[in-house]
Short mmCIF file of C-alpha atoms and ligand atoms in Angstrom, two decimals:
data_model
loop_
_atom_site.label_atom_id
_atom_site.label_comp_id
_atom_site.label_asym_id
_atom_site.label_seq_id
_atom_site.Cartn_x
_atom_site.Cartn_y
_atom_site.Cartn_z
CA MET A 17 -29.91 -12.42 20.97
CA CYS A 18 -26.30 -12.05 22.05
CA ARG A 19 -24.87 -9.26 24.07
CA VAL A 20 -24.03 -6.31 21.90
CA ARG A 21 -21.66 -3.80 23.40
CA SER A 22 -22.54 -0.23 22.84
CA ASP A 23 -20.81 3.11 23.07
CA VAL A 24 -17.29 1.71 22.69
CA THR A 25 -14.16 3.77 22.12
CA ALA A 26 -12.48 3.86 18.73
CA ALA A 27 -9.58 1.82 20.08
CA GLU A 28 -11.92 -0.83 21.54
CA ALA A 29 -13.87 -1.00 18.29
CA LEU A 30 -10.70 -1.52 16.28
CA ARG A 31 -9.45 -4.18 18.67
CA ILE A 32 -12.74 -6.10 18.49
CA ILE A 33 -12.69 -5.90 14.69
CA LEU A 34 -9.07 -6.93 14.19
CA GLU A 35 -9.39 -9.83 16.64
CA ARG A 36 -12.03 -11.30 14.37
CA THR A 37 -10.38 -10.43 11.06
CA PRO A 38 -8.66 -13.38 9.40
CA VAL A 39 -5.71 -13.12 7.06
CA LEU A 40 -6.98 -14.51 3.76
CA GLY A 41 -5.53 -17.56 2.06
CA ALA A 42 -2.78 -17.53 -0.53
CA GLU A 43 -3.04 -17.89 -4.27
CA MET A 44 -0.39 -18.40 -6.91
CA LEU A 45 -0.13 -15.60 -9.42
CA ALA A 46 2.03 -15.08 -12.47
CA LEU A 47 4.55 -12.33 -11.76
CA PRO A 48 3.01 -9.63 -14.00
CA GLN A 49 -0.34 -10.12 -12.22
CA ALA A 50 1.24 -9.78 -8.79
CA LEU A 51 1.80 -6.03 -8.91
CA GLY A 52 0.11 -4.40 -5.91
CA ARG A 53 -0.38 -7.73 -4.12
CA VAL A 54 1.23 -8.79 -0.87
CA LEU A 55 3.62 -11.73 -0.73
CA ALA A 56 2.35 -14.74 1.21
CA GLU A 57 5.72 -16.50 1.13
CA ALA A 58 9.26 -15.69 2.12
CA VAL A 59 11.49 -15.35 -0.92
CA VAL A 60 14.99 -16.80 -0.58
CA SER A 61 17.37 -16.50 -3.48
CA THR A 62 18.48 -19.63 -5.30
CA ARG A 63 20.71 -17.52 -7.54
CA ARG A 64 23.66 -15.22 -7.50
CA ILE A 65 23.04 -11.83 -9.03
CA PRO A 66 25.12 -10.97 -10.92
CA PRO A 67 25.86 -14.61 -11.74
CA ALA A 68 29.56 -13.98 -12.41
CA ASP A 69 32.16 -11.25 -11.94
CA ASN A 70 31.56 -8.90 -14.86
CA SER A 71 32.69 -5.63 -16.27
CA ALA A 72 30.97 -2.38 -15.28
CA MET A 73 32.55 -0.58 -18.26
CA ASP A 74 33.61 -0.92 -21.87
CA GLY A 75 37.43 -1.18 -21.66
CA TYR A 76 40.27 -3.62 -21.05
CA ALA A 77 40.55 -6.40 -18.50
CA LEU A 78 44.02 -6.97 -17.08
CA HIS A 79 46.15 -7.80 -14.05
CA ALA A 80 46.32 -4.65 -11.90
CA THR A 81 49.94 -5.40 -10.93
CA ASP A 82 50.97 -5.01 -14.58
CA LEU A 83 50.15 -1.29 -14.34
CA ALA A 84 52.10 -0.67 -11.10
CA THR A 85 54.47 1.74 -12.88
CA ALA A 86 52.07 3.03 -15.56
CA ALA A 87 51.78 6.45 -13.99
CA ASP A 88 55.53 7.01 -14.50
CA THR A 89 56.11 5.12 -17.73
CA PRO A 90 53.27 4.14 -20.07
CA VAL A 91 52.71 0.35 -20.17
CA SER A 92 51.85 -1.36 -23.45
CA LEU A 93 50.10 -4.76 -23.30
CA PRO A 94 49.06 -7.14 -26.11
CA VAL A 95 45.27 -7.45 -26.57
CA ARG A 96 44.85 -11.24 -26.64
CA PHE A 97 41.10 -11.66 -27.09
CA GLU A 98 37.71 -10.05 -26.73
CA VAL A 99 34.81 -10.81 -24.34
CA ALA A 100 31.33 -9.46 -24.90
CA ALA A 101 28.19 -9.55 -22.74
CA GLY A 102 26.65 -13.01 -23.09
CA ASP A 103 30.01 -14.77 -23.65
CA THR A 104 31.01 -17.43 -21.16
CA ALA A 105 34.11 -16.77 -19.09
CA GLY A 106 36.32 -19.47 -20.53
CA ARG A 107 39.67 -18.23 -21.52
CA PRO A 108 42.10 -17.25 -18.77
CA LEU A 109 44.13 -14.08 -19.02
CA GLU A 110 47.85 -14.50 -18.46
CA PRO A 111 49.88 -11.83 -16.63
CA GLY A 112 51.30 -9.35 -19.12
CA ASP A 113 48.24 -9.62 -21.38
CA CYS A 114 44.98 -7.72 -21.59
CA ALA A 115 41.57 -8.45 -23.12
CA ARG A 116 39.08 -6.17 -24.78
CA ILE A 117 35.93 -6.30 -22.66
CA PHE A 118 32.43 -4.83 -22.83
CA THR A 119 29.94 -3.83 -20.14
CA GLY A 120 28.29 -6.90 -18.62
CA ALA A 121 30.86 -9.33 -20.07
CA PRO A 122 32.36 -11.92 -17.69
CA ILE A 123 35.81 -11.14 -16.33
CA PRO A 124 38.33 -13.64 -17.72
CA PRO A 125 39.90 -15.83 -14.99
CA GLY A 126 43.08 -14.19 -13.77
CA ALA A 127 42.09 -10.61 -14.59
CA ASP A 128 41.40 -8.43 -11.55
CA ALA A 129 40.71 -4.96 -12.96
CA VAL A 130 39.08 -3.20 -15.89
CA VAL A 131 40.43 0.05 -17.30
CA ARG A 132 37.87 2.26 -19.05
CA GLN A 133 38.40 2.58 -22.79
CA GLU A 134 38.52 6.38 -22.41
CA ASP A 135 41.81 5.94 -20.48
CA VAL A 136 43.44 3.59 -23.01
CA GLU A 137 45.25 4.20 -26.25
CA ARG A 138 44.78 1.37 -28.71
CA GLN A 139 47.21 0.70 -31.56
CA GLY A 140 46.41 -2.44 -33.59
CA ASP A 141 46.69 -5.44 -31.31
CA ARG A 142 48.24 -3.53 -28.42
CA ALA A 143 46.87 -1.15 -25.80
CA THR A 144 48.77 1.50 -23.85
CA PHE A 145 47.95 2.46 -20.26
CA VAL A 146 49.12 5.64 -18.52
CA ARG A 147 47.46 5.20 -15.12
CA LYS A 148 47.55 2.62 -12.36
CA ALA A 149 44.51 0.41 -11.82
CA ALA A 150 43.16 -0.58 -8.43
CA THR A 151 42.43 -4.24 -7.81
CA GLY A 152 38.73 -4.82 -8.47
CA GLU A 153 38.28 -1.53 -10.33
CA HIS A 154 35.15 -1.49 -12.55
CA ILE A 155 34.37 -5.10 -11.70
CA ARG A 156 30.87 -6.00 -10.48
CA ARG A 157 31.31 -8.97 -8.20
CA ALA A 158 29.25 -12.14 -8.54
CA GLY A 159 26.51 -12.06 -5.93
CA GLU A 160 27.09 -8.44 -4.94
CA ASP A 161 23.36 -7.76 -5.40
CA VAL A 162 22.00 -11.11 -4.14
CA ASP A 163 23.73 -14.34 -3.21
CA VAL A 164 22.45 -17.91 -3.05
CA GLY A 165 20.52 -18.35 0.20
CA ASP A 166 19.98 -14.63 0.81
CA PRO A 167 16.58 -13.89 2.33
CA VAL A 168 15.19 -11.28 -0.05
CA TYR A 169 11.57 -10.72 1.04
CA GLU A 170 9.48 -11.61 4.05
CA PRO A 171 5.77 -12.43 3.81
CA GLY A 172 3.88 -9.14 3.93
CA GLU A 173 6.08 -7.40 1.38
CA ARG A 174 4.02 -5.33 -1.02
CA ILE A 175 4.94 -6.05 -4.62
CA GLY A 176 5.77 -2.79 -6.40
CA PRO A 177 7.70 -2.26 -9.64
CA ALA A 178 11.15 -2.76 -8.04
CA GLN A 179 9.99 -5.99 -6.38
CA VAL A 180 8.62 -7.21 -9.73
CA GLY A 181 12.05 -6.64 -11.30
CA MET A 182 13.87 -8.28 -8.40
CA LEU A 183 11.58 -11.31 -8.46
CA ALA A 184 12.02 -11.58 -12.24
CA SER A 185 15.81 -11.55 -11.75
CA LEU A 186 15.43 -14.30 -9.18
CA GLY A 187 13.60 -16.39 -11.77
CA ARG A 188 10.28 -16.30 -9.94
CA GLY A 189 7.62 -16.55 -12.65
CA PHE A 190 4.92 -17.45 -10.09
CA LEU A 191 4.43 -16.26 -6.55
CA SER A 192 2.31 -17.05 -3.57
CA THR A 193 0.31 -13.92 -2.83
CA ARG A 194 -2.55 -13.03 -0.49
CA GLN A 195 -6.00 -13.19 -1.98
CA ARG A 196 -7.93 -9.99 -2.54
CA PRO A 197 -10.90 -9.62 -0.19
CA ARG A 198 -14.31 -9.62 -1.86
CA VAL A 199 -16.50 -6.93 -0.34
CA ALA A 200 -20.26 -7.05 -0.81
CA ILE A 201 -21.73 -3.55 -0.67
CA LEU A 202 -25.33 -2.95 0.24
CA SER A 203 -27.10 0.37 0.30
CA GLY A 204 -30.55 0.76 1.72
CA GLY A 205 -33.24 3.35 1.86
CA ASP A 206 -36.42 4.27 -0.01
CA GLU A 207 -34.97 7.70 -0.72
CA LEU A 208 -32.02 6.33 -2.70
CA VAL A 209 -31.55 6.14 -6.45
CA GLU A 210 -28.65 5.32 -8.76
CA PRO A 211 -26.78 8.31 -10.25
CA ASP A 212 -28.86 8.28 -13.44
CA GLY A 213 -32.09 7.92 -11.46
CA ASP A 214 -34.91 10.40 -10.97
CA VAL A 215 -34.22 12.74 -8.03
CA GLU A 216 -37.63 14.44 -8.14
CA GLY A 217 -39.45 14.55 -4.84
CA GLY A 218 -36.36 14.71 -2.63
CA ARG A 219 -34.70 11.49 -3.68
CA ILE A 220 -30.92 11.36 -3.42
CA VAL A 221 -28.22 9.44 -5.15
CA SER A 222 -26.77 6.49 -3.28
CA SER A 223 -23.31 8.00 -3.33
CA ASN A 224 -22.14 5.65 -0.57
CA SER A 225 -22.30 2.71 -2.97
CA TYR A 226 -19.74 4.51 -5.08
CA THR A 227 -17.44 5.88 -2.40
CA ILE A 228 -17.28 2.52 -0.65
CA ALA A 229 -16.59 0.61 -3.87
CA ALA A 230 -13.88 3.15 -4.69
CA GLN A 231 -12.35 2.86 -1.22
CA CYS A 232 -12.28 -0.92 -1.70
CA ARG A 233 -10.66 -0.71 -5.13
CA GLU A 234 -8.02 1.69 -3.92
CA LEU A 235 -7.02 -0.93 -1.36
CA GLY A 236 -6.92 -3.76 -3.85
CA ALA A 237 -10.17 -5.31 -2.61
CA ASP A 238 -12.92 -6.43 -5.01
CA PRO A 239 -16.28 -4.73 -4.49
CA VAL A 240 -19.43 -6.65 -5.35
CA TYR A 241 -22.44 -4.36 -5.48
CA LEU A 242 -25.66 -5.73 -4.06
CA GLY A 243 -27.72 -2.74 -5.15
CA ILE A 244 -30.14 -0.55 -3.24
CA ALA A 245 -32.44 -2.38 -0.86
CA ARG A 246 -35.88 -0.92 -0.29
CA ASP A 247 -36.80 -0.34 3.36
CA THR A 248 -38.56 -3.70 3.72
CA PRO A 249 -37.29 -6.68 5.74
CA GLU A 250 -37.75 -9.00 2.74
CA ASP A 251 -35.69 -6.99 0.29
CA ILE A 252 -32.94 -6.35 2.82
CA GLU A 253 -32.73 -10.00 3.80
CA ALA A 254 -32.67 -11.21 0.19
CA ARG A 255 -29.82 -8.88 -0.71
CA ILE A 256 -27.79 -9.72 2.39
CA ARG A 257 -28.17 -13.42 1.55
CA SER A 258 -26.71 -12.80 -1.86
CA GLY A 259 -23.64 -11.26 -0.22
CA LEU A 260 -22.92 -14.01 2.29
CA SER A 261 -20.18 -15.62 0.22
CA ALA A 262 -18.10 -12.44 0.32
CA ASP A 263 -15.26 -11.94 2.83
CA VAL A 264 -16.78 -8.70 4.07
CA LEU A 265 -20.27 -7.27 3.90
CA VAL A 266 -20.51 -3.50 4.12
CA SER A 267 -23.95 -2.06 4.54
CA SER A 268 -24.63 1.63 4.52
CA ALA A 269 -28.23 1.13 5.23
CA GLY A 270 -28.68 2.24 8.79
CA VAL A 271 -28.05 -0.55 11.28
CA SER A 272 -29.37 1.37 14.19
CA VAL A 273 -32.39 1.61 16.38
CA GLY A 274 -34.68 3.45 14.01
CA ASP A 275 -38.12 1.98 13.33
CA ARG A 276 -37.36 1.29 9.72
CA ASP A 277 -33.89 -0.15 10.20
CA TYR A 278 -34.40 -3.78 9.28
CA VAL A 279 -30.76 -4.58 8.60
CA ARG A 280 -29.97 -5.61 12.13
CA GLY A 281 -32.95 -7.96 12.28
CA ALA A 282 -32.07 -9.52 8.94
CA LEU A 283 -28.45 -10.04 9.97
CA GLU A 284 -29.38 -11.70 13.25
CA LYS A 285 -31.93 -13.90 11.54
CA LEU A 286 -29.20 -15.09 9.15
CA GLY A 287 -26.88 -15.98 12.05
CA CYS A 288 -24.76 -12.87 12.32
CA ARG A 289 -23.50 -12.02 15.80
CA LEU A 290 -23.30 -8.31 16.43
CA HIS A 291 -20.33 -7.32 18.58
CA PHE A 292 -20.84 -3.63 19.06
CA TRP A 293 -23.08 -0.77 18.14
CA GLY A 294 -22.01 2.86 18.53
CA VAL A 295 -18.45 4.15 18.62
CA ARG A 296 -17.48 7.33 20.46
CA ILE A 297 -16.32 9.17 17.34
CA LYS A 298 -17.60 11.99 15.20
CA PRO A 299 -18.58 11.68 12.48
CA GLY A 300 -19.60 8.03 12.43
CA TYR A 301 -21.09 7.19 15.82
CA PRO A 302 -23.71 4.63 14.65
CA LEU A 303 -21.22 2.02 13.42
CA THR A 304 -22.10 -1.65 13.88
CA PHE A 305 -19.82 -4.64 13.58
CA GLY A 306 -20.75 -8.30 13.46
CA SER A 307 -19.50 -11.67 12.26
CA PHE A 308 -20.90 -15.03 11.27
CA GLY A 309 -20.15 -18.40 12.82
CA ASP A 310 -18.76 -19.12 16.26
CA GLU A 311 -15.21 -18.53 17.44
CA SER A 312 -14.00 -21.91 16.15
CA GLY A 313 -16.48 -22.00 13.45
CA ASP A 314 -17.42 -21.74 9.86
CA ARG A 315 -16.58 -18.52 8.23
CA GLY A 316 -19.02 -16.00 6.93
CA PRO A 317 -18.36 -12.41 6.09
CA LEU A 318 -17.36 -9.81 8.60
CA VAL A 319 -20.22 -7.34 8.67
CA PHE A 320 -19.85 -3.59 8.94
CA GLY A 321 -23.00 -1.55 9.27
CA LEU A 322 -21.83 1.92 8.36
CA PRO A 323 -23.88 4.99 9.13
CA GLY A 324 -25.77 6.34 6.12
CA ASN A 325 -24.50 9.89 6.08
CA PRO A 326 -21.94 10.12 3.29
CA VAL A 327 -19.03 11.39 5.38
CA SER A 328 -19.83 9.08 8.29
CA ALA A 329 -19.82 6.14 5.88
CA MET A 330 -16.47 7.11 4.39
CA MET A 331 -14.97 7.93 7.78
CA THR A 332 -15.96 4.67 9.42
CA PHE A 333 -14.73 2.75 6.38
CA GLU A 334 -11.46 4.63 6.63
CA GLN A 335 -10.96 4.01 10.35
CA PHE A 336 -12.33 0.48 10.72
CA VAL A 337 -12.97 -1.31 7.43
CA ARG A 338 -9.73 -0.30 5.76
CA PRO A 339 -7.43 -1.71 8.48
CA ALA A 340 -9.44 -4.96 8.45
CA LEU A 341 -9.11 -5.25 4.67
CA ARG A 342 -5.39 -4.55 4.91
CA LYS A 343 -5.02 -7.27 7.51
CA MET A 344 -6.93 -9.71 5.29
CA THR A 345 -4.66 -8.81 2.39
CA GLY A 346 -1.55 -9.67 4.37
CA HIS A 347 -0.25 -6.20 5.15
CA THR A 348 1.68 -5.88 8.38
CA LYS A 349 1.10 -2.14 8.77
CA LEU A 350 -2.60 -1.52 8.72
CA HIS A 351 -2.95 2.23 9.13
CA ARG A 352 -2.47 5.45 7.21
CA PRO A 353 0.74 7.41 7.60
CA LEU A 354 0.56 9.92 10.46
CA VAL A 355 2.18 13.32 10.30
CA THR A 356 2.54 16.00 12.89
CA ALA A 357 1.15 19.18 11.38
CA VAL A 358 0.79 22.75 12.58
CA LEU A 359 -2.81 23.79 13.04
CA ALA A 360 -3.77 26.88 11.02
CA GLU A 361 -6.76 27.88 13.14
CA ALA A 362 -8.08 27.04 16.61
CA LEU A 363 -10.60 24.19 16.86
CA HIS A 364 -13.15 23.58 19.61
CA LYS A 365 -15.47 20.72 20.57
CA LYS A 366 -17.12 19.10 23.56
CA ALA A 367 -15.23 16.45 25.50
CA GLY A 368 -16.36 12.85 25.05
CA ARG A 369 -15.99 11.80 21.45
CA LEU A 370 -12.91 11.58 19.28
CA HIS A 371 -13.35 13.83 16.24
CA PHE A 372 -11.84 13.37 12.82
CA VAL A 373 -11.51 16.80 11.23
CA ARG A 374 -11.23 17.01 7.45
CA VAL A 375 -8.17 19.11 6.72
CA ALA A 376 -6.23 20.41 3.76
CA LEU A 377 -2.49 19.92 4.10
CA THR A 378 0.13 22.25 2.69
CA ARG A 379 3.86 22.15 2.91
CA GLU A 380 5.49 25.32 4.17
CA GLY A 381 9.23 24.77 4.21
CA ASP A 382 9.84 21.87 6.59
CA ARG A 383 6.41 22.11 8.19
CA VAL A 384 3.07 20.70 7.20
CA VAL A 385 0.15 23.02 7.92
CA ALA A 386 -3.37 21.68 8.48
CA SER A 387 -6.46 23.78 7.88
CA SER A 388 -10.10 22.80 7.99
CA THR A 389 -11.73 22.18 4.61
CA GLY A 390 -14.97 23.83 5.78
CA ASN A 391 -18.35 22.59 6.96
CA GLN A 392 -17.66 19.45 9.01
CA SER A 393 -21.22 18.18 9.05
CA SER A 394 -21.48 14.41 8.50
CA GLY A 395 -23.52 14.90 5.35
CA VAL A 396 -21.14 17.33 3.66
CA LEU A 397 -19.12 15.29 1.21
CA ARG A 398 -17.49 18.32 -0.37
CA SER A 399 -15.30 19.05 2.64
CA MET A 400 -14.28 15.37 2.59
CA SER A 401 -13.37 15.58 -1.06
CA LEU A 402 -11.16 18.61 -0.38
CA ALA A 403 -9.30 16.89 2.47
CA GLN A 404 -5.81 15.46 2.21
CA GLY A 405 -5.88 14.41 5.82
CA LEU A 406 -7.95 13.65 8.90
CA LEU A 407 -6.92 15.50 12.00
CA VAL A 408 -7.29 13.41 15.14
CA PHE A 409 -8.95 15.59 17.78
CA PRO A 410 -8.68 13.41 20.92
CA ALA A 411 -11.82 12.45 22.82
CA ASP A 412 -10.98 14.32 26.03
CA ALA A 413 -9.67 17.48 24.39
CA THR A 414 -11.94 20.49 23.97
CA GLU A 415 -9.59 22.91 22.27
CA LEU A 416 -6.70 22.81 19.85
CA ARG A 417 -4.95 26.16 19.60
CA GLU A 418 -3.81 27.88 16.48
CA GLY A 419 -0.20 26.87 15.82
CA ALA A 420 -0.45 23.73 17.97
CA PRO A 421 1.14 20.50 16.73
CA VAL A 422 -1.60 18.06 15.73
CA GLN A 423 -1.68 14.45 14.54
CA VAL A 424 -3.04 13.99 11.05
CA GLN A 425 -3.77 10.79 9.17
CA VAL A 426 -2.63 11.35 5.61
CA LEU A 427 -5.28 10.33 3.08
CA ASP A 428 -3.60 11.72 0.02
CA GLU A 429 0.13 12.36 -0.19
CA ALA A 430 -0.35 14.39 -3.37
CA PHE A 431 0.19 17.51 -1.23
CA LEU A 432 3.83 16.43 -1.14
CA ALA A 433 4.02 16.49 -4.94
CA SER A 434 6.63 18.95 -6.11
CA ASP A 435 6.86 21.41 -8.98
CA THR A 436 10.64 20.97 -9.01
CA PRO A 437 12.52 17.74 -9.75
CA GLY A 438 14.62 17.86 -6.55
CA PHE A 439 17.89 18.21 -8.43
CA GLN A 440 19.49 21.23 -9.99
CA GLU A 441 21.44 22.16 -13.11
CA GLY A 442 25.21 21.64 -12.84
P1 AMP B 525 -29.82 6.27 7.71
O1 AMP B 525 -28.51 5.67 8.14
O2 AMP B 525 -30.60 5.36 6.82
O3 AMP B 525 -30.61 6.81 8.86
O4 AMP B 525 -29.43 7.51 6.82
C1 AMP B 525 -28.78 8.65 7.32
C2 AMP B 525 -28.61 9.66 6.22
O5 AMP B 525 -27.75 9.12 5.22
C3 AMP B 525 -29.88 9.98 5.48
O6 AMP B 525 -29.87 11.36 5.16
C4 AMP B 525 -29.82 9.14 4.25
O7 AMP B 525 -30.54 9.68 3.18
C5 AMP B 525 -28.35 9.14 3.95
N1 AMP B 525 -27.98 7.93 3.22
C6 AMP B 525 -28.29 6.66 3.56
N2 AMP B 525 -27.78 5.78 2.67
C7 AMP B 525 -27.12 6.53 1.76
C8 AMP B 525 -26.37 6.21 0.58
N3 AMP B 525 -26.23 4.93 0.16
N4 AMP B 525 -25.80 7.22 -0.11
C9 AMP B 525 -25.95 8.50 0.30
N5 AMP B 525 -26.64 8.86 1.38
C10 AMP B 525 -27.23 7.90 2.12
MG1 MG B 526 -32.29 4.94 5.80
#
């Protein structure tokens, strides 16, 4: 059996995990399927957008110099032709002439300004102008959005709706994107049942199977549920085997030192190397991490043995599994947004472990206020479900005073949602 470190700090644990976390391979996806994925390629434009100088308005294209005196004496110009969106810019415009033009239509060669139709008086085949025009007015220049050779996106860019539109404009029907990690989820314990199961006699629902699958989905990872293993070495080993083709195996059956914790034995028998057991955090101390294969070697899943208590399982997923999955998926920033919040009430603890405190966040003017969501016991899922953030109570600290600035990981930015649109009438 290899050396397993124990009692590591959160930072050490994360470092050990991320060192062993590969970035997954790329796969080509059709653009509509790429929403939410991360680009695995750099995107360089092979096009100009817009492709040609074109009109930003319905109006008249002309030579700006022809209107030099229009503010003093109205200038009347013959309307020689019409250009609509979709026409090709063929016909040149001679000085002293103007052309009827519509939004998006190419600017005729020679013309250097567009006057809005609201500012023009049209009589038959002539148009009268009473204002000067600036060179370039109401003209969208070819390539003003993107030019040929422009680097548009780096690998690691998350594809949201605006990126989908941009990539469509660039003519990219297919893209190289990072694969989604497949996460095998194992729960274990003779006390566990599925949500529709019989809870007589003190059985409990295997809620971890559901929270972990949901945490995976929210990240764009694919959960594969291995079911509930009974507390026997055979059942545990059989289920772990069936998850070995996944990128990550997450077990919330205790991988600890208890008599009936067979997960560790099964993992080691199957060739998993455990790297650490026990992280100096609360909740979530009994976290285990392992990997298959040697340093150079064949890949097997990364293995996270999460503690069984529902909040400990979620918390350790949040702090350690989530960044690993984000790395696999090609993200460059792996962690939740951090905000500095004002603490609503004093908090106390013993020195030694880093605590994550479940907090509600509220916006009060320019400040964000953090207040505990109640019972912080590692089995109390309700206070987790009420939390918008996790307050980081440093390992060495014993007290955080009321009103003190604290660091909070934001789990849910819905507290920033507004009941006003951010703009006003008038
Ligand atoms: P263990 O890690 O097996 O010692 O379990 C610690 C606590 O977590 C016990 O109260 C278990 O009943 C509970 N627990 C273990 N697995 C799950 C699960 N999948 N869903 C909800 N609670 C669990
Ligand atoms: Mg158990």
